[in-house]
PDB file of C-alpha atoms in Angstrom:
ATOM      1  CA  MET F1363       9.079  15.038  -6.269  1.00 96.00           C
ATOM      2  CA  ARG F1364       6.754  13.325  -8.748  1.00 98.00           C
ATOM      3  CA  VAL F1365       3.440  11.925  -7.515  1.00 99.00           C
ATOM      4  CA  TYR F1366       1.986   8.855  -9.248  1.00 99.00           C
ATOM      5  CA  VAL F1367      -1.491   7.468  -8.568  1.00 98.00           C
ATOM      6  CA  ILE F1368      -2.115   3.859  -9.633  1.00 98.00           C
ATOM      7  CA  ASN F1369      -5.672   3.537 -10.918  1.00 97.00           C
ATOM      8  CA  LEU F1370      -7.642   1.090 -13.070  1.00 96.00           C
ATOM      9  CA  ASP F1371      -9.317   2.580 -16.163  1.00 95.00           C
ATOM     10  CA  ARG F1372     -12.738   1.443 -14.958  1.00 93.00           C
ATOM     11  CA  HIS F1373     -12.319   2.945 -11.474  1.00 94.00           C
ATOM     12  CA  THR F1374     -13.398   6.468 -12.371  1.00 96.00           C
ATOM     13  CA  GLN F1375     -14.931   7.163  -8.949  1.00 96.00           C
ATOM     14  CA  ARG F1376     -11.669   6.332  -7.231  1.00 96.00           C
ATOM     15  CA  LEU F1377      -9.776   8.692  -9.523  1.00 97.00           C
ATOM     16  CA  ALA F1378     -12.285  11.485  -8.910  1.00 97.00           C
ATOM     17  CA  ARG F1379     -11.920  11.022  -5.146  1.00 97.00           C
ATOM     18  CA  MET F1380      -8.116  11.144  -5.424  1.00 97.00           C
ATOM     19  CA  ARG F1381      -8.320  14.404  -7.387  1.00 98.00           C
ATOM     20  CA  ASP F1382     -10.367  15.891  -4.555  1.00 97.00           C
ATOM     21  CA  VAL F1383      -8.076  14.479  -1.860  1.00 96.00           C
ATOM     22  CA  LEU F1384      -4.869  15.656  -3.553  1.00 98.00           C
ATOM     23  CA  GLY F1385      -6.217  19.138  -4.200  1.00 96.00           C
ATOM     24  CA  ASP F1386      -3.443  21.344  -5.579  1.00 95.00           C
ATOM     25  CA  VAL F1387      -0.868  18.533  -5.634  1.00 97.00           C
ATOM     26  CA  ASP F1388       0.086  17.754  -9.227  1.00 97.00           C
ATOM     27  CA  PHE F1389       0.006  14.045  -9.982  1.00 98.00           C
ATOM     28  CA  GLU F1390       0.230  11.665 -12.893  1.00 98.00           C
ATOM     29  CA  ARG F1391      -2.095   8.714 -13.256  1.00 98.00           C
ATOM     30  CA  ILE F1392      -0.520   5.300 -13.811  1.00 98.00           C
ATOM     31  CA  ALA F1393      -2.918   2.984 -15.644  1.00 96.00           C
ATOM     32  CA  ALA F1394      -3.163  -0.083 -13.434  1.00 94.00           C
ATOM     33  CA  VAL F1395      -2.927  -3.534 -15.001  1.00 90.00           C
ATOM     34  CA  GLU F1396      -6.140  -5.575 -14.973  1.00 87.00           C
ATOM     35  CA  ALA F1397      -5.885  -8.936 -13.228  1.00 79.00           C
ATOM     36  CA  ALA F1398      -7.486 -10.619 -16.252  1.00 70.00           C
ATOM     37  CA  CYS F1399      -4.519  -9.501 -18.378  1.00 69.00           C
ATOM     38  CA  THR F1400      -1.861 -11.260 -16.302  1.00 61.00           C
ATOM     39  CA  GLY F1401      -2.556 -14.856 -17.237  1.00 57.00           C
ATOM     40  CA  GLY F1402      -0.087 -14.897 -20.122  1.00 50.00           C
ATOM     41  CA  PRO F1403       3.591 -14.079 -20.487  1.00 46.00           C
ATOM     42  CA  ALA F1404       4.889 -11.138 -18.448  1.00 45.00           C
ATOM     43  CA  HIS F1405       6.279  -9.470 -21.570  1.00 40.00           C
ATOM     44  CA  ARG F1406       2.739  -8.292 -22.323  1.00 46.00           C
ATOM     45  CA  HIS F1407       3.451  -5.528 -19.814  1.00 47.00           C
ATOM     46  CA  LYS F1408       6.869  -4.790 -21.374  1.00 50.00           C
ATOM     47  CA  LEU F1409       8.367  -5.277 -17.922  1.00 50.00           C
ATOM     48  CA  PRO F1410      10.839  -7.938 -16.706  1.00 48.00           C
ATOM     49  CA  LEU F1411       8.462  -9.619 -14.272  1.00 52.00           C
ATOM     50  CA  ARG F1412       8.262 -13.221 -13.106  1.00 51.00           C
ATOM     51  CA  PHE F1413       5.123 -14.321 -11.290  1.00 47.00           C
ATOM     52  CA  GLU F1414       5.541 -18.004 -10.345  1.00 50.00           C
ATOM     53  CA  ASP F1415       3.958 -17.944  -6.868  1.00 60.00           C
ATOM     54  CA  MET F1416       1.557 -15.038  -7.159  1.00 70.00           C
ATOM     55  CA  THR F1417      -2.182 -14.825  -7.717  1.00 77.00           C
ATOM     56  CA  ARG F1418      -3.461 -12.932 -10.750  1.00 80.00           C
ATOM     57  CA  PHE F1419      -4.431  -9.990  -8.523  1.00 84.00           C
ATOM     58  CA  GLU F1420      -0.947  -9.896  -6.980  1.00 82.00           C
ATOM     59  CA  ARG F1421       0.583 -10.107 -10.452  1.00 82.00           C
ATOM     60  CA  ALA F1422      -1.516  -7.169 -11.637  1.00 86.00           C
ATOM     61  CA  CYS F1423      -0.552  -5.140  -8.567  1.00 89.00           C
ATOM     62  CA  ALA F1424       3.163  -5.876  -9.077  1.00 88.00           C
ATOM     63  CA  ALA F1425       3.008  -4.947 -12.761  1.00 89.00           C
ATOM     64  CA  SER F1426       1.217  -1.691 -11.930  1.00 93.00           C
ATOM     65  CA  HIS F1427       3.814  -0.665  -9.363  1.00 94.00           C
ATOM     66  CA  ALA F1428       6.641  -1.653 -11.703  1.00 93.00           C
ATOM     67  CA  ALA F1429       5.149   0.657 -14.328  1.00 95.00           C
ATOM     68  CA  ALA F1430       5.386   3.503 -11.801  1.00 97.00           C
ATOM     69  CA  TRP F1431       9.029   2.638 -11.038  1.00 96.00           C
ATOM     70  CA  GLN F1432       9.804   2.709 -14.746  1.00 96.00           C
ATOM     71  CA  LYS F1433       7.986   6.028 -15.123  1.00 97.00           C
ATOM     72  CA  LEU F1434      10.200   7.547 -12.411  1.00 98.00           C
ATOM     73  CA  LEU F1435      13.361   6.483 -14.251  1.00 97.00           C
ATOM     74  CA  GLU F1436      12.053   7.913 -17.516  1.00 97.00           C
ATOM     75  CA  SER F1437      11.089  11.215 -15.878  1.00 97.00           C
ATOM     76  CA  GLY F1438      14.537  12.257 -14.761  1.00 91.00           C
ATOM     77  CA  ALA F1439      13.177  13.158 -11.293  1.00 97.00           C
ATOM     78  CA  SER F1440      15.122  12.164  -8.191  1.00 98.00           C
ATOM     79  CA  HIS F1441      12.126  10.801  -6.260  1.00 99.00           C
ATOM     80  CA  ALA F1442       8.493   9.851  -6.696  1.00 99.00           C
ATOM     81  CA  CYS F1443       5.634   9.271  -4.300  1.00 99.00           C
ATOM     82  CA  ILE F1444       3.617   6.244  -5.385  1.00 99.00           C
ATOM     83  CA  LEU F1445       0.019   6.038  -4.199  1.00 98.00           C
ATOM     84  CA  GLU F1446      -2.754   3.522  -4.689  1.00 97.00           C
ATOM     85  CA  ASP F1447      -6.149   5.090  -5.282  1.00 97.00           C
ATOM     86  CA  ASP F1448      -7.814   3.995  -2.032  1.00 95.00           C
ATOM     87  CA  VAL F1449      -5.798   6.022   0.485  1.00 96.00           C
ATOM     88  CA  LEU F1450      -6.588   8.735   2.972  1.00 96.00           C
ATOM     89  CA  LEU F1451      -3.992  11.509   3.132  1.00 97.00           C
ATOM     90  CA  SER F1452      -2.758  13.686   5.971  1.00 97.00           C
ATOM     91  CA  PRO F1453      -3.334  17.458   5.743  1.00 96.00           C
ATOM     92  CA  ASP F1454       0.491  17.721   5.710  1.00 96.00           C
ATOM     93  CA  PHE F1455       0.825  15.559   2.612  1.00 98.00           C
ATOM     94  CA  SER F1456       1.169  18.440   0.149  1.00 98.00           C
ATOM     95  CA  ALA F1457       3.975  20.037   2.193  1.00 97.00           C
ATOM     96  CA  PHE F1458       6.004  16.829   1.981  1.00 98.00           C
ATOM     97  CA  MET F1459       5.396  16.590  -1.761  1.00 98.00           C
ATOM     98  CA  ALA F1460       6.718  20.106  -2.429  1.00 97.00           C
ATOM     99  CA  ASP F1461      10.288  18.781  -2.545  1.00 97.00           C
ATOM    100  CA  ALA F1462      12.405  15.731  -1.710  1.00 97.00           C
ATOM    101  CA  GLY F1463      14.816  17.524   0.609  1.00 97.00           C
ATOM    102  CA  TRP F1464      13.468  15.644   3.638  1.00 98.00           C
ATOM    103  CA  VAL F1465      14.485  12.232   2.238  1.00 98.00           C
ATOM    104  CA  PRO F1466      17.942  11.305   3.585  1.00 97.00           C
ATOM    105  CA  GLU F1467      20.707  10.760   1.056  1.00 95.00           C
ATOM    106  CA  GLY F1468      21.190   7.072   0.288  1.00 94.00           C
ATOM    107  CA  CYS F1469      17.636   6.130   1.293  1.00 96.00           C
ATOM    108  CA  ASP F1470      15.890   3.979  -1.319  1.00 96.00           C
ATOM    109  CA  VAL F1471      12.342   3.856   0.068  1.00 97.00           C
ATOM    110  CA  VAL F1472      10.369   5.779   2.670  1.00 98.00           C
ATOM    111  CA  LYS F1473       7.162   4.097   3.759  1.00 98.00           C
ATOM    112  CA  ILE F1474       4.697   6.918   4.392  1.00 98.00           C
ATOM    113  CA  GLU F1475       1.771   4.562   5.075  1.00 97.00           C
ATOM    114  CA  THR F1476       0.736   2.769   8.232  1.00 96.00           C
ATOM    115  CA  PHE F1477      -0.981  -0.626   8.233  1.00 89.00           C
ATOM    116  CA  ALA F1478      -2.354  -0.059  11.758  1.00 85.00           C
ATOM    117  CA  LYS F1479       0.157  -2.497  13.255  1.00 84.00           C
ATOM    118  CA  LYS F1480       3.302  -2.155  15.346  1.00 87.00           C
ATOM    119  CA  ALA F1481       6.631  -2.115  13.529  1.00 87.00           C
ATOM    120  CA  LEU F1482      10.222  -2.494  14.670  1.00 85.00           C
ATOM    121  CA  ILE F1483      11.914   0.882  14.134  1.00 90.00           C
ATOM    122  CA  SER F1484      15.422   2.052  15.012  1.00 88.00           C
ATOM    123  CA  ARG F1485      15.530   3.824  18.365  1.00 86.00           C
ATOM    124  CA  GLN F1486      17.669   6.547  16.860  1.00 88.00           C
ATOM    125  CA  LEU F1487      15.138   8.676  14.989  1.00 93.00           C
ATOM    126  CA  GLN F1488      15.748  11.568  12.636  1.00 96.00           C
ATOM    127  CA  PRO F1489      13.439  14.595  13.002  1.00 97.00           C
ATOM    128  CA  CYS F1490      11.531  15.243   9.796  1.00 98.00           C
ATOM    129  CA  ARG F1491       9.254  18.272   9.491  1.00 96.00           C
ATOM    130  CA  GLY F1492       7.392  17.607  12.720  1.00 96.00           C
ATOM    131  CA  ARG F1493       7.567  13.847  12.287  1.00 98.00           C
ATOM    132  CA  ALA F1494      10.333  11.266  12.576  1.00 97.00           C
ATOM    133  CA  LEU F1495      12.188   8.916  10.257  1.00 98.00           C
ATOM    134  CA  GLY F1496      13.501   5.572  11.485  1.00 95.00           C
ATOM    135  CA  ARG F1497      14.993   2.514   9.827  1.00 92.00           C
ATOM    136  CA  LEU F1498      12.433  -0.275   9.382  1.00 91.00           C
ATOM    137  CA  TYR F1499      13.596  -3.601  10.846  1.00 84.00           C
ATOM    138  CA  SER F1500      10.397  -5.670  10.794  1.00 82.00           C
ATOM    139  CA  THR F1501       7.564  -6.541   8.470  1.00 85.00           C
ATOM    140  CA  HIS F1502       5.144  -3.655   7.878  1.00 90.00           C
ATOM    141  CA  LEU F1503       3.075  -4.594   4.849  1.00 89.00           C
ATOM    142  CA  GLY F1504       1.014  -2.446   2.524  1.00 92.00           C
ATOM    143  CA  ALA F1505       2.144  -0.555  -0.581  1.00 94.00           C
ATOM    144  CA  ALA F1506      -0.558   2.117  -0.773  1.00 96.00           C
ATOM    145  CA  GLY F1507       1.903   4.944  -0.149  1.00 98.00           C
ATOM    146  CA  TYR F1508       5.691   5.197  -0.343  1.00 98.00           C
ATOM    147  CA  VAL F1509       8.414   7.481  -1.661  1.00 99.00           C
ATOM    148  CA  LEU F1510      10.950   5.858  -3.965  1.00 98.00           C
ATOM    149  CA  SER F1511      14.322   7.225  -5.065  1.00 98.00           C
ATOM    150  CA  ARG F1512      15.824   6.666  -8.512  1.00 97.00           C
ATOM    151  CA  GLN F1513      18.333   4.170  -7.136  1.00 96.00           C
ATOM    152  CA  GLY F1514      15.488   2.427  -5.310  1.00 96.00           C
ATOM    153  CA  ALA F1515      13.520   2.142  -8.561  1.00 96.00           C
ATOM    154  CA  GLN F1516      16.570   0.707 -10.318  1.00 94.00           C
ATOM    155  CA  LYS F1517      17.032  -1.905  -7.574  1.00 92.00           C
ATOM    156  CA  MET F1518      13.363  -2.891  -7.630  1.00 91.00           C
ATOM    157  CA  LEU F1519      13.215  -3.251 -11.419  1.00 90.00           C
ATOM    158  CA  ALA F1520      16.440  -5.264 -11.432  1.00 86.00           C
ATOM    159  CA  HIS F1521      14.964  -7.584  -8.824  1.00 80.00           C
ATOM    160  CA  ALA F1522      11.674  -7.893 -10.714  1.00 70.00           C
ATOM    161  CA  ALA F1523      13.364 -10.161 -13.258  1.00 62.00           C
ATOM    162  CA  ARG F1524      13.792 -12.802 -10.534  1.00 60.00           C
ATOM    163  CA  PRO F1525      11.066 -14.982  -8.967  1.00 47.00           C
ATOM    164  CA  ALA F1526       8.747 -12.469  -7.322  1.00 62.00           C
ATOM    165  CA  ARG F1527       6.639 -12.001  -4.222  1.00 74.00           C
ATOM    166  CA  PRO F1528       3.793  -9.522  -3.789  1.00 82.00           C
ATOM    167  CA  VAL F1529       5.093  -5.984  -4.150  1.00 87.00           C
ATOM    168  CA  ASP F1530       4.573  -4.973  -0.516  1.00 88.00           C
ATOM    169  CA  HIS F1531       6.533  -8.065   0.595  1.00 82.00           C
ATOM    170  CA  LEU F1532       9.458  -7.086  -1.619  1.00 83.00           C
ATOM    171  CA  LEU F1533       9.432  -3.571  -0.196  1.00 89.00           C
ATOM    172  CA  PHE F1534       8.458  -4.006   3.444  1.00 89.00           C
ATOM    173  CA  ASP F1535       8.687  -7.673   4.524  1.00 83.00           C
ATOM    174  CA  VAL F1536      12.108  -8.188   6.138  1.00 76.00           C
ATOM    175  CA  PRO F1537      12.601 -11.866   5.137  1.00 67.00           C
ATOM    176  CA  THR F1538      11.935 -11.133   1.447  1.00 65.00           C
ATOM    177  CA  ILE F1539      12.971  -7.507   1.105  1.00 73.00           C
ATOM    178  CA  VAL F1540      15.203  -6.771  -1.877  1.00 72.00           C
ATOM    179  CA  ALA F1541      18.833  -7.148  -0.815  1.00 75.00           C
ATOM    180  CA  GLY F1542      20.600  -3.854  -0.255  1.00 82.00           C
ATOM    181  CA  LEU F1543      17.396  -1.806  -0.131  1.00 89.00           C
ATOM    182  CA  SER F1544      17.505   0.998   2.452  1.00 93.00           C
ATOM    183  CA  VAL F1545      13.998   1.386   3.909  1.00 94.00           C
ATOM    184  CA  LEU F1546      12.814   4.065   6.342  1.00 96.00           C
ATOM    185  CA  GLN F1547       9.440   4.533   8.040  1.00 96.00           C
ATOM    186  CA  LEU F1548       7.833   7.953   8.518  1.00 98.00           C
ATOM    187  CA  ASP F1549       6.064   8.276  11.879  1.00 96.00           C
ATOM    188  CA  PRO F1550       3.337   9.451  12.097  1.00 97.00           C
ATOM    189  CA  ALA F1551       2.436   8.234   8.628  1.00 98.00           C
ATOM    190  CA  LEU F1552       1.042  10.485   5.904  1.00 98.00           C
ATOM    191  CA  CYS F1553      -1.446   7.998   4.498  1.00 97.00           C
ATOM    192  CA  MET F1554      -3.576   4.981   5.295  1.00 96.00           C
ATOM    193  CA  GLN F1555      -5.811   2.723   3.248  1.00 93.00           C
ATOM    194  CA  LEU F1556      -9.454   3.734   3.343  1.00 90.00           C
ATOM    195  CA  GLN F1557     -10.738   0.458   4.763  1.00 83.00           C
ATOM    196  CA  LYS F1558      -8.033   0.408   7.459  1.00 80.00           C
ATOM    197  CA  ALA F1559      -8.957   3.902   8.587  1.00 75.00           C
ATOM    198  CA  THR F1560     -12.721   3.337   8.565  1.00 69.00           C
ATOM    199  CA  HIS F1561     -12.572  -0.236   9.965  1.00 59.00           C
ATOM    200  CA  SER F1562     -15.205  -1.242   7.430  1.00 52.00           C
ATOM    201  CA  GLN F1563     -15.330  -2.961   4.058  1.00 54.00           C
ATOM    202  CA  PRO F1564     -15.955  -0.401   1.281  1.00 54.00           C
ATOM    203  CA  GLU F1565     -18.509  -1.256  -1.380  1.00 55.00           C
ATOM    204  CA  GLY F1566     -18.556  -1.039  -5.167  1.00 56.00           C
ATOM    205  CA  GLU F1567     -15.345  -0.082  -6.901  1.00 51.00           C
ATOM    206  CA  PHE F1568     -13.827   1.010  -3.569  1.00 53.00           C
ATOM    207  CA  GLN F1569     -13.749  -2.630  -2.487  1.00 56.00           C
ATOM    208  CA  SER F1570     -10.258  -4.145  -2.563  1.00 53.00           C
ATOM    209  CA  SER F1571      -9.902  -6.573  -5.471  1.00 52.00           C
ATOM    210  CA  ILE F1572      -6.971  -8.290  -3.811  1.00 46.00           C
ATOM    211  CA  GLN F1573      -8.673  -8.965  -0.495  1.00 44.00           C
ATOM    212  CA  THR F1574     -11.934 -10.215  -2.025  1.00 40.00           C
ATOM    213  CA  SER F1575     -10.177 -12.478  -4.508  1.00 40.00           C
ATOM    214  CA  LYS F1576     -11.190 -16.136  -4.368  1.00 42.00           C
ATOM    215  CA  ASP F1577      -7.883 -16.736  -6.089  1.00 44.00           C
ATOM    216  CA  LEU F1578      -6.011 -15.469  -3.034  1.00 44.00           C
ATOM    217  CA  ALA F1579      -8.125 -17.415  -0.563  1.00 45.00           C
ATOM    218  CA  ALA F1580      -7.584 -20.611  -2.516  1.00 49.00           C
ATOM    219  CA  LYS F1581      -3.862 -19.971  -2.632  1.00 50.00           C
ATOM    220  CA  ARG F1582      -3.518 -19.725   1.132  1.00 51.00           C
ATOM    221  CA  GLY F1583      -6.197 -22.208   2.186  1.00 56.00           C
ATOM    222  CA  LEU F1584      -6.085 -24.321   5.347  1.00 59.00           C
ATOM    223  CA  PRO F1585      -2.483 -25.580   4.868  1.00 66.00           C
ATOM    224  CA  GLY F1586      -1.261 -22.000   4.515  1.00 57.00           C
ATOM    225  CA  LYS F1587      -3.118 -20.909   7.660  1.00 60.00           C
ATOM    226  CA  ILE F1588      -1.706 -23.859   9.632  1.00 72.00           C
ATOM    227  CA  LEU F1589       1.818 -23.081   8.442  1.00 67.00           C
ATOM    228  CA  TRP F1590       1.365 -19.422   9.402  1.00 57.00           C
ATOM    229  CA  GLU F1591       0.370 -20.384  12.959  1.00 68.00           C
ATOM    230  CA  ILE F1592       3.154 -22.974  13.307  1.00 76.00           C
ATOM    231  CA  THR F1593       5.793 -20.441  12.301  1.00 71.00           C
ATOM    232  CA  ARG F1594       4.406 -17.631  14.484  1.00 67.00           C
ATOM    233  CA  PRO F1595       6.752 -18.337  17.474  1.00 72.00           C
ATOM    234  CA  TRP F1596       9.738 -18.379  15.111  1.00 66.00           C
ATOM    235  CA  ARG F1597       8.743 -15.036  13.606  1.00 66.00           C
ATOM    236  CA  GLN F1598       8.241 -13.546  17.061  1.00 65.00           C
ATOM    237  CA  LEU F1599      11.684 -14.800  18.118  1.00 66.00           C
ATOM    238  CA  MET F1600      13.277 -13.271  15.032  1.00 67.00           C
ATOM    239  CA  ASP F1601      11.579  -9.941  15.777  1.00 63.00           C
ATOM    240  CA  PHE F1602      12.947 -10.066  19.330  1.00 61.00           C
ATOM    241  CA  LEU F1603      16.487 -10.841  18.123  1.00 64.00           C
ATOM    242  CA  ARG F1604      16.338  -8.024  15.577  1.00 60.00           C
ATOM    243  CA  GLN F1605      15.086  -5.696  18.291  1.00 58.00           C
ATOM    244  CA  TRP F1606      18.028  -6.600  20.544  1.00 56.00           C
ATOM    245  CA  ARG F1607      20.701  -6.634  17.830  1.00 59.00           C
ATOM    246  CA  LYS F1608      19.618  -3.506  15.978  1.00 61.00           C
ATOM    247  CA  ARG F1609      18.778  -1.479  19.099  1.00 71.00           C
ATOM    248  CA  ALA F1610      15.292  -1.004  17.769  1.00 75.00           C
ATOM    249  CA  SER F1611      11.909  -0.754  19.438  1.00 79.00           C
ATOM    250  CA  LEU F1612       8.353  -1.684  18.555  1.00 79.00           C
ATOM    251  CA  ARG F1613       6.303   1.380  17.687  1.00 85.00           C
ATOM    252  CA  GLY F1614       2.670   1.774  16.812  1.00 87.00           C
ATOM    253  CA  ILE F1615       2.766   3.835  13.607  1.00 93.00           C
ATOM    254  CA  LYS F1616      -0.028   6.387  13.743  1.00 92.00           C
ATOM    255  CA  PHE F1617      -1.810   8.107  10.878  1.00 94.00           C
ATOM    256  CA  GLN F1618      -1.978  11.839  11.366  1.00 89.00           C
TER     257      GLN F1618
END
């Protein structure tokens, strides 16, 4: 199991914190792409990305994650854990990183993060080293921590050549998830974003660039908020139908 930490060159404090948090876990730093560098053609990143409907911060995030997917394929390893540099980790994290034997065969992605929201998970759960694995049937956003298999990386990079959505939507948003991607959720989760866990807005370089982006706020704006509210009943109905058809149940994914 490889461990990759996505980190901007200028975020030295974040990297130092991750070294402390990871302890004896070996990891490789993935140089994150700066948002300012995503205004031009995607081939600047030497990756097959298309960014039509994404903000510059979302483009940078997608390019950074794609670099980690590519690194996994080049490494020859069977799996990699991909982390953003603003996560809290469970004390059990290192035990799960010791090997990939706990990842079921044929699984492309295991979401090991919780976004502090309920998610629709298969009722039939698979025991996993004191936790449980279940198939994810509803949106559970966030891409701060997940385990990706080689075949999952190949599928994601192949899809990246098509019109893209933010990376966590492609991985964990049911309506836009990459076709044929097998996604499981680990419960309780092994990681959680710092600001989600502390219920406060970090300062300095620990502040989320994506969430403070004026670019993102302008993109959504009032029309986007109105559309989101109008479509809420439809999304709730779809969640109910998936719950009935897939024999799944809503679960609050804890961090532990």
